Coordinates of C-alpha atoms and ligand atoms in Angstrom, one line a residue:
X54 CA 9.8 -16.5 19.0
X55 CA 8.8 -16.1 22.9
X56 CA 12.1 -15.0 23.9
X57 CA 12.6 -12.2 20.9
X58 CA 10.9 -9.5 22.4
X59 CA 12.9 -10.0 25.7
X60 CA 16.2 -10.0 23.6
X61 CA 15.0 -6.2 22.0
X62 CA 14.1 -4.8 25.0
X63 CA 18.1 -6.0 26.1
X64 CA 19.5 -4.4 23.1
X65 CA 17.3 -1.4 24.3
X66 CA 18.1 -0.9 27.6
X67 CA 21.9 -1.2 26.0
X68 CA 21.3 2.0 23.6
X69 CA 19.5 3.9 26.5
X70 CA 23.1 3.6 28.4
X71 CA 24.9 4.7 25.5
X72 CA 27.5 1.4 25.7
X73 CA 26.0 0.2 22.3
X74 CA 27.0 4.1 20.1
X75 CA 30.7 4.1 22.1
X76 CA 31.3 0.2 20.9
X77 CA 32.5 0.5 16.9
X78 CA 30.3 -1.5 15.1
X79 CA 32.4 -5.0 13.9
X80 CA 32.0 -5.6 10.2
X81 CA 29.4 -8.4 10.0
X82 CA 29.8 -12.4 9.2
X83 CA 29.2 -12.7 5.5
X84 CA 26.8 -15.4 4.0
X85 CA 27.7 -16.5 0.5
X86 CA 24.7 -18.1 -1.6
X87 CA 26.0 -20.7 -4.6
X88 CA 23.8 -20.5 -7.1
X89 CA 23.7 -23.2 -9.5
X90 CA 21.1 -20.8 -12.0
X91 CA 20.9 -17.2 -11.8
X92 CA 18.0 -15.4 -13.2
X93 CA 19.0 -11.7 -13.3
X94 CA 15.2 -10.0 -14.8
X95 CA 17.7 -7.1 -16.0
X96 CA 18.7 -9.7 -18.7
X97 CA 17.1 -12.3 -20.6
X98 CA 20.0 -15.0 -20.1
X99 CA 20.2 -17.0 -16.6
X100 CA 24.0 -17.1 -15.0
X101 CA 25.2 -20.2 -14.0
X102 CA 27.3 -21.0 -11.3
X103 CA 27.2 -17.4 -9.7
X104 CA 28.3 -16.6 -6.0
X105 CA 26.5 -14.3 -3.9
X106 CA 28.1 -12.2 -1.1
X107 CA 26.0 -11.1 1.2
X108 CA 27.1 -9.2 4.5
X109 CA 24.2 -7.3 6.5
X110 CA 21.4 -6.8 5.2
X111 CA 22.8 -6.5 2.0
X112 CA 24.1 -7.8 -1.6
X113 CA 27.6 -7.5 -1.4
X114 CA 28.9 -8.7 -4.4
X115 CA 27.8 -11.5 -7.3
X116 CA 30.0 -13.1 -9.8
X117 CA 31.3 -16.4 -10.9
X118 CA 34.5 -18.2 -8.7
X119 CA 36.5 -16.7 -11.3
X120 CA 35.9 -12.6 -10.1
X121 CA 34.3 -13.5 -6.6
X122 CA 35.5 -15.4 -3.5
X123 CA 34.2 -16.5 -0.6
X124 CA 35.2 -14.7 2.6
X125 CA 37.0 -16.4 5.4
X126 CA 34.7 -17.9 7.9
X127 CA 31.3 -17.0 5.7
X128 CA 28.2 -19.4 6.1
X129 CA 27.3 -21.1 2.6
X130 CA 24.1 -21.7 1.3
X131 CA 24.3 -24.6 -1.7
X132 CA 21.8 -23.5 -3.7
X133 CA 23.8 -25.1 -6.8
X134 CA 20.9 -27.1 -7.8
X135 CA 18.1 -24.5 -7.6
X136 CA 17.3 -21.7 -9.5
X137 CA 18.2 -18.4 -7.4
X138 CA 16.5 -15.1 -8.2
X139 CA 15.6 -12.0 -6.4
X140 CA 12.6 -11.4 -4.0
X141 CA 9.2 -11.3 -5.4
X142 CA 6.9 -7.9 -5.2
X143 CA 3.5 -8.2 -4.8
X144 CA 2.1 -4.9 -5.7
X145 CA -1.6 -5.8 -4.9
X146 CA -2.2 -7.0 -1.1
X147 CA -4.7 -7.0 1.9
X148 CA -3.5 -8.6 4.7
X149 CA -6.9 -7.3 6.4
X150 CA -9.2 -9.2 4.6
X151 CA -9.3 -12.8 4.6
X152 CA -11.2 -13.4 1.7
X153 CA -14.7 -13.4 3.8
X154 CA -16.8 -16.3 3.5
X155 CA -20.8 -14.9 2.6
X156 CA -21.7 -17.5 5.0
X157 CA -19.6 -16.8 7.9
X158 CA -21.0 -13.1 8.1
X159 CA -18.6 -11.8 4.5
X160 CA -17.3 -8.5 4.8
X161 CA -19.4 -6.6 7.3
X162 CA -18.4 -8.8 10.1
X163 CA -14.9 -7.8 10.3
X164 CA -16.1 -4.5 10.8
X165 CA -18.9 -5.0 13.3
X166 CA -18.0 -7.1 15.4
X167 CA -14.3 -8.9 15.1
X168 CA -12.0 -7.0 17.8
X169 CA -9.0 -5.1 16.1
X170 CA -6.4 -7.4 18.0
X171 CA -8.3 -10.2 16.4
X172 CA -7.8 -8.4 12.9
X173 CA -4.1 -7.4 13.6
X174 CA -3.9 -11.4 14.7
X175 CA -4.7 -12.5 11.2
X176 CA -3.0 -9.8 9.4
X177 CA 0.5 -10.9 11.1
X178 CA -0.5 -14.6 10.1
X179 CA -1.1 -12.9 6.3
X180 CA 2.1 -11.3 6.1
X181 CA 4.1 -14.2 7.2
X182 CA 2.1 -16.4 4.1
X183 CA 3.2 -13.7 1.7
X184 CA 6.8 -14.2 3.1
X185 CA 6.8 -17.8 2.7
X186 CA 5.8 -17.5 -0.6
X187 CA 8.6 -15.6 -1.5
X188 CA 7.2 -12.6 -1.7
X189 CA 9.9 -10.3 0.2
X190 CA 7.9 -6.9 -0.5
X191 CA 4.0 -6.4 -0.9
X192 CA 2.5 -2.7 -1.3
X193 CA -0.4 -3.3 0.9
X194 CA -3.5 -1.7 -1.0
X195 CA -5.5 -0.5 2.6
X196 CA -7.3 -2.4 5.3
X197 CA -10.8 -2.2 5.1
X198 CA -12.2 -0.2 8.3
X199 CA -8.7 -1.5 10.3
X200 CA -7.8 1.9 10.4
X201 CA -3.6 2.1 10.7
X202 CA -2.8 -1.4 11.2
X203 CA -1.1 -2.3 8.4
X204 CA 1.6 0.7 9.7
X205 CA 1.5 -1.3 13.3
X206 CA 2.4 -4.6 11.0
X207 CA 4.9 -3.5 9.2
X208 CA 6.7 -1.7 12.3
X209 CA 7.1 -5.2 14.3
X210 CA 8.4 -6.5 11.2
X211 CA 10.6 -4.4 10.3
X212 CA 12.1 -4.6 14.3
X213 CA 12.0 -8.3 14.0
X214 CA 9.0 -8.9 16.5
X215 CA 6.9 -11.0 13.6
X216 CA 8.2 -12.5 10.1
X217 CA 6.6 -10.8 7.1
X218 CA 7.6 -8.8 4.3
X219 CA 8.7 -5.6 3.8
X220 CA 5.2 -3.5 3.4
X221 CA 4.8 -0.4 1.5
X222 CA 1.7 0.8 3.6
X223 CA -1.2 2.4 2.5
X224 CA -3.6 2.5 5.5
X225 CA -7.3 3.5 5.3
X226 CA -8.2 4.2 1.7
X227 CA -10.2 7.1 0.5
X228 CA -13.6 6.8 -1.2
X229 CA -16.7 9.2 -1.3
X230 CA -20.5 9.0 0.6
X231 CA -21.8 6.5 -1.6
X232 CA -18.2 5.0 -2.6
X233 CA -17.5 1.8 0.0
X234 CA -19.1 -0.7 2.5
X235 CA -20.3 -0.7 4.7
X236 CA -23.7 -0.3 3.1
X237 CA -27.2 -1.5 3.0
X238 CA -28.6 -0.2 6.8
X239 CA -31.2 1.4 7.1
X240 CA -30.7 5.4 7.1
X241 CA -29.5 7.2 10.5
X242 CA -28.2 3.3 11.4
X243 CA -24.6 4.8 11.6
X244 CA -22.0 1.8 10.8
X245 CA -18.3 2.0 10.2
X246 CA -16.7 2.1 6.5
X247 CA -13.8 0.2 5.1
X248 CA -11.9 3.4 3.9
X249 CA -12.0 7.0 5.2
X250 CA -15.0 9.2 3.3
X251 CA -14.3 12.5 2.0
X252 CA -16.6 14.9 0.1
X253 CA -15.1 17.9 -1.5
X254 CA -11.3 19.1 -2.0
X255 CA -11.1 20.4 1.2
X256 CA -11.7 16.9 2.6
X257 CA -9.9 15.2 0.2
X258 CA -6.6 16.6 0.6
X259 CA -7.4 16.6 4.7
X260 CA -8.1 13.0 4.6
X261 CA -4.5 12.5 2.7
X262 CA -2.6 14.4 5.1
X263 CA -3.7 12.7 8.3
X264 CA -2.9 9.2 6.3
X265 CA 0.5 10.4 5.3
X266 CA 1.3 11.6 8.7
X267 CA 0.3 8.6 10.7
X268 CA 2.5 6.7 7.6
X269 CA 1.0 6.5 5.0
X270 CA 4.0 5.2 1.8
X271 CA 1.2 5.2 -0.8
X272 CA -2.2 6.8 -0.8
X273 CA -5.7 4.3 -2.1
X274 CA -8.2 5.9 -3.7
X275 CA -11.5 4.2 -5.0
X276 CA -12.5 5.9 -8.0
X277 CA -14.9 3.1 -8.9
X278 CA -17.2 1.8 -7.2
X279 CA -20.6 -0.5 -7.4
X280 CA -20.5 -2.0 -11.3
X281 CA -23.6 -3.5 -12.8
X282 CA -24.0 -4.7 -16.8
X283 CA -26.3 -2.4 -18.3
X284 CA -28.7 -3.7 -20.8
X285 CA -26.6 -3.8 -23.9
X286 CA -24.1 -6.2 -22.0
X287 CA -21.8 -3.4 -20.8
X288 CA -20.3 -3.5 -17.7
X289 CA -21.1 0.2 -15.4
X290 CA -19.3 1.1 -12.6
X291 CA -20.6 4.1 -10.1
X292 CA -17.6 7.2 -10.3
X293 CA -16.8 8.3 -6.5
X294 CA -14.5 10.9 -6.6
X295 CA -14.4 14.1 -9.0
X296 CA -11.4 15.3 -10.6
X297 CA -10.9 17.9 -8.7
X298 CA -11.0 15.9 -5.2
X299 CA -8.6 13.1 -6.6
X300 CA -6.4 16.2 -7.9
X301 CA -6.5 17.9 -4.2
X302 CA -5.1 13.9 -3.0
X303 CA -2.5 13.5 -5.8
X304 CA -1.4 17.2 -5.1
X305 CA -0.7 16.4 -1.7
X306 CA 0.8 13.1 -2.2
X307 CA 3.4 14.1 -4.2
X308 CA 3.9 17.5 -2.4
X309 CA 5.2 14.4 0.1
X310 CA 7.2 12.2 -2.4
X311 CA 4.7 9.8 -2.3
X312 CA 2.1 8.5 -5.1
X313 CA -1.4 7.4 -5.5
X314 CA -3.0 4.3 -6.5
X315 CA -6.6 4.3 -7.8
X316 CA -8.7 1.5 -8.0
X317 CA -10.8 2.2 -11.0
X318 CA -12.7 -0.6 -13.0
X319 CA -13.6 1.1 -16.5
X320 CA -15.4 4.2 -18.0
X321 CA -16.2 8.3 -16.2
X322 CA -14.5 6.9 -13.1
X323 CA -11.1 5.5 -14.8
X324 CA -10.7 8.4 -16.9
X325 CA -11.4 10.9 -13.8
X326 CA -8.1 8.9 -12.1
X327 CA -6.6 9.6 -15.4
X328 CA -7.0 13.1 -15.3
X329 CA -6.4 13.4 -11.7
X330 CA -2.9 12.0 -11.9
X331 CA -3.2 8.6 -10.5
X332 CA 0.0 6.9 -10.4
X333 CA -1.4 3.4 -10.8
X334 CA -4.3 2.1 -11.8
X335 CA -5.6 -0.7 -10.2
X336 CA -7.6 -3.3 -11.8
X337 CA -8.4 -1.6 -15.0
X338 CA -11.2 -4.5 -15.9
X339 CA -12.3 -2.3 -19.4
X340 CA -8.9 -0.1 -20.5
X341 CA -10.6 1.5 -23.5
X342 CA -8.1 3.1 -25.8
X343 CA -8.1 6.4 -24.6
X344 CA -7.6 5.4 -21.2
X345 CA -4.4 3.1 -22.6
X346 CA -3.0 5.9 -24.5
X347 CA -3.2 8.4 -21.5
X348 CA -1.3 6.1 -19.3
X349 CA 1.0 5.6 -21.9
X350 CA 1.5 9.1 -22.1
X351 CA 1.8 9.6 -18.6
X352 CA 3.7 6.7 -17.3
X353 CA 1.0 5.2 -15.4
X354 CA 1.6 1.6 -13.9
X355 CA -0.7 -0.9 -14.4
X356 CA -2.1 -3.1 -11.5
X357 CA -3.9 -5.5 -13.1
X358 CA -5.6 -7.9 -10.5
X359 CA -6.6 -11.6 -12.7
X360 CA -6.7 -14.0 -9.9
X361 CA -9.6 -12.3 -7.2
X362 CA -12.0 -12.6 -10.7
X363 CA -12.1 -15.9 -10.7
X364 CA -13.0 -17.0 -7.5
X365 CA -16.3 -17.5 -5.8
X366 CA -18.2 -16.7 -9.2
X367 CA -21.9 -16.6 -8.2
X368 CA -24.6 -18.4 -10.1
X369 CA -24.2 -18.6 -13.6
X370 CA -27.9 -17.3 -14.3
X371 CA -28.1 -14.5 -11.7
X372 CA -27.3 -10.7 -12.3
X373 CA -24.2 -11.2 -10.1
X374 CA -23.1 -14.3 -12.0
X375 CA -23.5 -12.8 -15.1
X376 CA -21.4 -9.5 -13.5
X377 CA -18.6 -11.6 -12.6
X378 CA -17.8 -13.6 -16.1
X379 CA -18.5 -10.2 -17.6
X380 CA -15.8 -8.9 -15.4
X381 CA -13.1 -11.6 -16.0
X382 CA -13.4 -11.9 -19.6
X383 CA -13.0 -8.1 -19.7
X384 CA -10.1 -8.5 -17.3
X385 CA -8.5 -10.7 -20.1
X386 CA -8.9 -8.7 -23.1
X387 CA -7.5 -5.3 -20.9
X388 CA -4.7 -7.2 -20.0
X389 CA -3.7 -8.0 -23.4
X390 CA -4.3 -4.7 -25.0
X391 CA -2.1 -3.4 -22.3
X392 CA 0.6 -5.8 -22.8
X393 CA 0.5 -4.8 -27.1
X394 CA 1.2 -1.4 -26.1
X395 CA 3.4 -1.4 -23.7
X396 CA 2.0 -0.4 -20.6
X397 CA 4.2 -0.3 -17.2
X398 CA 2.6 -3.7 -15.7
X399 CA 3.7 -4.9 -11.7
X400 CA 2.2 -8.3 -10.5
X401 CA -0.8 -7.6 -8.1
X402 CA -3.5 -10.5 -7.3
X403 CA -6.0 -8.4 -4.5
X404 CA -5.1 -12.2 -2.1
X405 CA -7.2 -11.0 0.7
X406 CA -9.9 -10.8 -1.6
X407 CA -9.5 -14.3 -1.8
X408 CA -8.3 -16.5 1.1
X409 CA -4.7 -16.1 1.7
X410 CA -4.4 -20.1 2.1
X411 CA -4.6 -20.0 -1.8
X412 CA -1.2 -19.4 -3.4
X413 CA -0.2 -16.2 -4.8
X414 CA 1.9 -17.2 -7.7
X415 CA -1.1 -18.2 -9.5
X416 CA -0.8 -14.8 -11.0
X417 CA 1.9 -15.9 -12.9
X418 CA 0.1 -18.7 -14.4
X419 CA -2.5 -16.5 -15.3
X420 CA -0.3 -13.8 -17.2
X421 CA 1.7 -16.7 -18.9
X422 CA -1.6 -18.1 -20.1
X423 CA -2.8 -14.9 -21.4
X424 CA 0.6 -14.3 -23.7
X425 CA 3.0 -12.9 -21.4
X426 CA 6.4 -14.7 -21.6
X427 CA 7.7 -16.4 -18.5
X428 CA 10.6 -13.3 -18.0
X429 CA 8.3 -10.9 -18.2
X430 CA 5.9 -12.2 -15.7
X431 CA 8.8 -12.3 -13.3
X432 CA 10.3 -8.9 -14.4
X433 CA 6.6 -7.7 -13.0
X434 CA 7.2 -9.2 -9.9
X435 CA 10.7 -7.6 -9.1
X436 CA 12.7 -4.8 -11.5
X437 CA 9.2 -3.0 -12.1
X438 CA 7.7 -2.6 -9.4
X439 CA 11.1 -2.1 -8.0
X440 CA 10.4 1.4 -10.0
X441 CA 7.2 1.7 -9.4
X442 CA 7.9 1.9 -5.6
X443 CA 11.2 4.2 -5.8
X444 CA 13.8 1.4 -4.8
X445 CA 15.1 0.5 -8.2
X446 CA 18.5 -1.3 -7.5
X447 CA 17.5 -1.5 -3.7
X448 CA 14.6 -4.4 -4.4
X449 CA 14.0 -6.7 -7.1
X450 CA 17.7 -6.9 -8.1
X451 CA 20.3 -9.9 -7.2
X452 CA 23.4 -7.3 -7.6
X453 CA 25.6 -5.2 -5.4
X454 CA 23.9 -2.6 -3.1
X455 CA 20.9 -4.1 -3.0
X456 CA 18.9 -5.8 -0.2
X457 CA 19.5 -9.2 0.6
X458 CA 16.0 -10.4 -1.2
X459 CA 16.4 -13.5 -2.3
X460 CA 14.4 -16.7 -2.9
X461 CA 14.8 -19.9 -5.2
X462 CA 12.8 -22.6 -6.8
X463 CA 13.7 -26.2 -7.7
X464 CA 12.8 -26.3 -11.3
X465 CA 12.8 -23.5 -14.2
X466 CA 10.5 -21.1 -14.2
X467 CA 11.5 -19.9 -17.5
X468 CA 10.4 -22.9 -18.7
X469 CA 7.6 -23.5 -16.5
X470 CA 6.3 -20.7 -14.8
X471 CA 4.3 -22.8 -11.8
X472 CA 7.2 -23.7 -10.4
X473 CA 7.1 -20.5 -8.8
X474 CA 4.5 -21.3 -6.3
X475 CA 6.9 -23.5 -5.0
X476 CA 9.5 -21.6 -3.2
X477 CA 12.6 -24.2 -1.6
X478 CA 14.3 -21.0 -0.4
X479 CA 13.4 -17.7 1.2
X480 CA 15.9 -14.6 2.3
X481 CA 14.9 -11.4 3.2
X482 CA 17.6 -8.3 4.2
X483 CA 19.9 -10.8 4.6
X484 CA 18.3 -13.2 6.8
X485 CA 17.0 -16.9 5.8
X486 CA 13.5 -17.0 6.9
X487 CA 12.9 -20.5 5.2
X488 CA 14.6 -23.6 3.3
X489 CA 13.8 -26.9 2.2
X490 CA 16.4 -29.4 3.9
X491 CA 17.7 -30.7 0.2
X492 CA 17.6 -27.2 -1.3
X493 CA 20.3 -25.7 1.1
X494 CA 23.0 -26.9 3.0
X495 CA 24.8 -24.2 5.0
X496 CA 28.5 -25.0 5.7
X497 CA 31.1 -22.9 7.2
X498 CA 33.9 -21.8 4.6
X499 CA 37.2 -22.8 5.8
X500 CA 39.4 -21.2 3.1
Ligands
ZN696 ZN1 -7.7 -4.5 -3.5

């Protein structure tokens, strides 16, 4: 890694000159992946034996030995034991949080007193753990008071400096006075927020443009905020925005090609993202059925967040405890009713809420056990959200065209869904990041 940044500013110096742009570019090496199984999520039934091309950064071609062959001098990959399928999406991340520990000073700290550099430090280390996972793309969901980081991040991946995935950013988040930590000083005490506070239309739409022209691919808006269980046992969240500021943000998003993802629990808040034109809901604890037949209507994905529920529960007996099983068990009946009818659902899991030592594909487990099949857990993690984010057939695909995202697992998945959280094999645009030693053998084609 030391001598990387060295090697770019070569390559630099190079372009400045002009020698690389005279200098035709030579076709690049190919790579060939065998895979012994092929899950394709555009159809139910795995290939076996298939051959992957890749050349670049990108999917070249895929077949069986009968319609595909190897190119001279191409490095192989025998992955004919494994199970091969595309990169996973996470739709859900925060590779600014680090799932705070109450005890070590919980959210606030971050934001008081840890140094940016410190924060960017961990967020690098976070990206890499979703890229070892096999998690090739994440839509990060904001970064709490880190202001543009995550844009930072994802440019020194993107030229190679540090490993990580490729991030769909969303930088500083938008709530309302009222609407985000930090909270809880004493009056004229003036402390920093995780997200950027608007009040009014006029702010609203401001507060989008900056983010979208310091690079903003998504726009976060909390339309939910504090929750409580009221005193017939039904769980209240605290509205933020009105409809008319979300509709000022969503106007301006998509005036830019871009969409907007609202976190919104339940209740006045989730129907005011609704109305505004939210392109994602995230979390949806309570979808009531109004809410599920509006985002039926209007093609609304569905970010549904199971894992950050169920850790560090507080007491059982406490107002907070009780909040918290409240919360899950709602999670759990939402998700269902969303699954019945149909909703657009991409695999998200908020890690950052929780420690990003914990594994991510414990999402899946969670989906399966709640009745959705093994395929369509996966399909979540790659051809939707592959939609969802505007790269259909660029992400989430093994096929032709597409980016060279590729990961595979020992055992099937199909058949047992954890097997997912243990990745032998990890490619991203083209370039192995990771591989067990018995997973993989790379040999140099001689024919
Ligand atoms: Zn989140």
């Amino acid at each position: 890694m030391k001598s990387l940044p060295v090697m770019l500013f070569v390559l630099l110096i190079t372009n400045a000159g002009g020698v690389a742009q005279s200098t035709p570019t030579p076709q690049a090496q190919a790579t060939v992946i065998r895979a012994g199984t092929l899950i394709d999520p555009r159809t139910d039934e795995p290939k076996r034996n298939q051959l992957i091309v890749i050349r670049g950064t990108k999917i070249e071609a895929v077949g069986n030995a009968a319609t595909v062959s190897i190119p001279v001098g191409a490095g192989v990959y025998d992955l004919s034991n494994a199970i091969v399928l595309p990169g996973l999406i996470e739709s859900h991340t925060h590779i600014f949080l680090q799932g705070e520990d109450p005890a070590k000073g919980g959210y606030d700290i971050q934001l008081l007193k840890f140094y940016p550099s410190y924060r960017a430090a961990r967020a690098t280390a976070s990206a890499r753990r979703a890229l070892e996972q096999g998690f090739t793309t994440i839509r990060d969901m904001e970064t709490e008071g880190a202001g543009y980081g995550d844009v930072g991040i994802k440019r020194a991946i993107d030229e190679g400096y540090i490993p990580g995935p490729r991030i769909f950013a969303t930088t500083r988040g938008i709530s309302t006075t009222g609407g985000y930590p930090l909270e809880g000083y004493a009056p004229g005490v003036d402390v920093p927020k995780g997200v950027q506070i608007i009040d009014g239309p006029v702010e609203a739409r401001k507060a989008a443009r900056e983010q979208l022209d310091y690079g903003a691919d998504w726009i976060k808006v909390y339309m939910t905020h504090r929750s409580w269980v009221d005193k017939d046992g039904n769980l209240v969240p605290q509205p933020t925005l009105t409809v008319e500021e979300l509709k000022a943000i969503v106007d301006e998003a998509h005036g830019w090609k871009r969409k907007v993802a609202c976190h919104a629990y339940n209740g006045e808040g989730l129907h005011r993202a609704l109305d505004g034109g939210c392109d994602s809901i995230e979390h949806g604890l309570l979808l009531d059925d109004a809410a599920i037949a509006q985002m039926k209507r209007q093609g609304t994905w569905y970010c549904p967040t199971l894992s950050v529920y169920y850790t560090d529960w507080a007491p059982e007996n406490t107002p907070e405890g009780k909040r918290d099983r409240v919360r899950a068990a709602m999670h759990e009946q939402s998700f269902k009713k969303a699954m019945q009818a149909g909703l657009k659902i991409v695999f998200g899991t908020d890690v950052g809420g929780f420690p990003w030592t914990e594994p991510i594909a414990q999402e899946f487990t969670r989906m399966t056990q709640l009745g959705m099949s093994p395929m369509e857990a996966i399909r979540s993690a790659t051809t939707r959200p592959a939609e969802m984010l505007d790269m259909q057939g660029a992400i989430g695909v093994i096929a032709p065209g597409a980016y060279a995202d590729i990961v595979a697992v020992r055992g099937n998945p199909l058949v047992d869904v954890t097997e997912l959280g243990r990745v032998s094999f990890v490619m991203k645009n083209g370039q192995v990041f990771s591989r067990d030693s018995g997973a993989a053998n790379v040999s140099a084609s001689t024919h």
